[in-house]
Backbone as numpy.savetxt, mean C-alpha at the origin, in Angstrom:
# Nx Ny Nz CAx CAy CAz Cx Cy Cz
-1.82 0.32 -12.76 -1.52 1.55 -12.08 -0.10 1.46 -11.51
0.64 2.52 -11.65 2.00 2.54 -11.15 1.98 2.63 -9.61
3.02 2.10 -8.95 3.05 2.10 -7.49 2.85 3.49 -6.87
3.46 4.52 -7.45 3.29 5.86 -6.88 1.84 6.30 -6.97
1.19 6.02 -8.10 -0.23 6.37 -8.26 -1.08 5.63 -7.24
-0.78 4.34 -7.02 -1.54 3.55 -6.05 -1.33 4.09 -4.64
-0.10 4.48 -4.31 0.19 5.04 -2.99 -0.63 6.30 -2.75
-0.67 7.18 -3.73 -1.45 8.41 -3.61 -2.94 8.10 -3.51
-3.41 7.15 -4.32 -4.82 6.77 -4.28 -5.21 6.24 -2.90
-4.38 5.36 -2.33 -4.68 4.81 -1.01 -4.69 5.89 0.06
-3.69 6.76 0.04 -3.64 7.84 1.01 -4.90 8.69 0.91
-5.30 9.01 -0.31 -6.48 9.85 -0.51 -7.77 9.15 -0.11
-7.83 7.85 -0.26 -9.03 7.11 0.14 -9.26 7.23 1.64
-8.19 7.20 2.42 -8.35 7.36 3.86 -8.79 8.79 4.20
-8.37 9.75 3.42 -8.82 11.13 3.63 -10.29 11.26 3.24
-10.73 10.49 2.24 -12.14 10.53 1.83 -13.06 9.97 2.91
-12.56 8.99 3.64 -13.38 8.37 4.70 -13.64 9.38 5.82
-12.63 10.14 6.11 -12.77 11.14 7.17 -12.11 12.42 6.69
-12.89 13.40 6.36 -12.38 14.61 5.71 -11.42 15.41 6.57
-11.50 15.29 7.90 -10.64 16.09 8.77 -9.34 15.39 9.17
-9.07 14.23 8.58 -7.85 13.50 8.88 -6.66 14.23 8.23
-5.58 14.33 8.98 -4.42 15.04 8.42 -3.65 14.12 7.47
-2.84 14.70 6.59 -2.14 13.90 5.58 -1.22 12.82 6.18
-0.56 13.10 7.26 0.34 12.11 7.86 -0.43 10.93 8.44
-1.59 11.18 9.01 -2.41 10.09 9.54 -2.98 9.25 8.42
-3.44 9.89 7.34 -3.96 9.11 6.22 -2.84 8.29 5.57
-1.64 8.83 5.54 -0.49 8.10 5.02 -0.18 6.90 5.91
-0.24 7.08 7.23 0.02 5.98 8.17 -1.03 4.88 8.03
-2.27 5.26 7.81 -3.34 4.27 7.61 -3.11 3.48 6.33
-2.75 4.18 5.26 -2.47 3.50 3.99 -1.28 2.56 4.14
-0.28 3.00 4.85 0.92 2.19 5.10 0.56 0.91 5.85
-0.30 1.04 6.86 -0.75 -0.12 7.63 -1.54 -1.08 6.74
-2.36 -0.54 5.87 -3.14 -1.39 4.96 -2.23 -2.16 4.01
-1.21 -1.50 3.49 -0.27 -2.16 2.59 0.50 -3.24 3.34
0.86 -2.99 4.58 1.54 -4.03 5.38 0.65 -5.26 5.54
-0.64 -5.06 5.72 -1.57 -6.19 5.83 -1.62 -6.97 4.52
-1.64 -6.27 3.41 -1.65 -6.92 2.10 -0.37 -7.73 1.92
0.77 -7.13 2.26 2.06 -7.82 2.12 2.12 -9.06 3.00
1.61 -8.96 4.22 1.60 -10.13 5.11 0.77 -11.26 4.52
-0.39 -10.90 3.93 -1.25 -11.93 3.34 -0.58 -12.58 2.14
0.09 -11.79 1.32 0.74 -12.32 0.13 1.98 -13.14 0.50
2.68 -12.73 1.55 3.93 -13.39 1.93 3.74 -14.88 2.20
2.57 -15.26 2.68 2.29 -16.66 2.94 2.34 -17.51 1.67
2.05 -16.89 0.54 1.99 -17.62 -0.73 3.12 -17.25 -1.67
4.00 -16.37 -1.25 5.02 -15.82 -2.14 5.86 -16.88 -2.83
6.21 -17.92 -2.13 7.10 -18.93 -2.70 6.36 -19.97 -3.53
5.04 -19.90 -3.55 4.29 -20.93 -4.26 4.17 -20.67 -5.76
4.32 -19.42 -6.19 4.23 -19.16 -7.62 4.90 -17.83 -7.97
5.26 -17.72 -9.23 5.88 -16.50 -9.72 4.91 -15.32 -9.65
3.63 -15.58 -9.91 2.63 -14.52 -9.90 2.54 -13.86 -8.53
2.58 -14.66 -7.47 2.52 -14.09 -6.13 3.74 -13.22 -5.84
4.88 -13.61 -6.37 6.09 -12.81 -6.19 5.93 -11.47 -6.88
5.37 -11.45 -8.07 5.14 -10.18 -8.78 4.17 -9.29 -8.01
3.13 -9.87 -7.47 2.15 -9.10 -6.69 2.81 -8.54 -5.43
3.57 -9.37 -4.75 4.29 -8.93 -3.55 5.22 -7.78 -3.89
5.96 -7.90 -4.97 6.90 -6.85 -5.38 6.16 -5.54 -5.68
5.00 -5.65 -6.34 4.22 -4.46 -6.64 3.82 -3.74 -5.35
3.31 -4.49 -4.37 2.87 -3.86 -3.13 4.04 -3.34 -2.31
5.21 -3.95 -2.44 6.40 -3.40 -1.80 6.75 -2.05 -2.43
6.59 -1.95 -3.74 6.83 -0.67 -4.42 5.83 0.39 -3.96
4.57 0.00 -3.77 3.56 0.93 -3.26 3.98 1.40 -1.87
4.40 0.48 -1.03 4.84 0.82 0.32 6.00 1.82 0.27
6.95 1.59 -0.60 8.09 2.50 -0.73 7.65 3.87 -1.21
6.67 3.92 -2.09 6.17 5.20 -2.57 5.44 5.94 -1.45
4.74 5.21 -0.60 4.08 5.86 0.54 5.11 6.54 1.44
6.25 5.90 1.63 7.31 6.50 2.46 7.74 7.85 1.89
7.71 7.98 0.58 8.19 9.19 -0.09 7.16 10.33 -0.06
5.89 9.99 0.16 4.83 11.03 0.12 4.97 11.99 1.29
């Protein structure tokens, strides 16, 4: 899945949890979730190339969330 698609999917998942949540709040929740993922990956980023690719992917998702 492309980063923009993942960003939209995450934002929408937070709206699915609570139907009356506004778009900016669901975006902020998705952004916080991506930050948690990035923090978890950052601990292992230097240990392998695969972790770097995963980290880069989630950074792209985070950047796409900013654009939504």
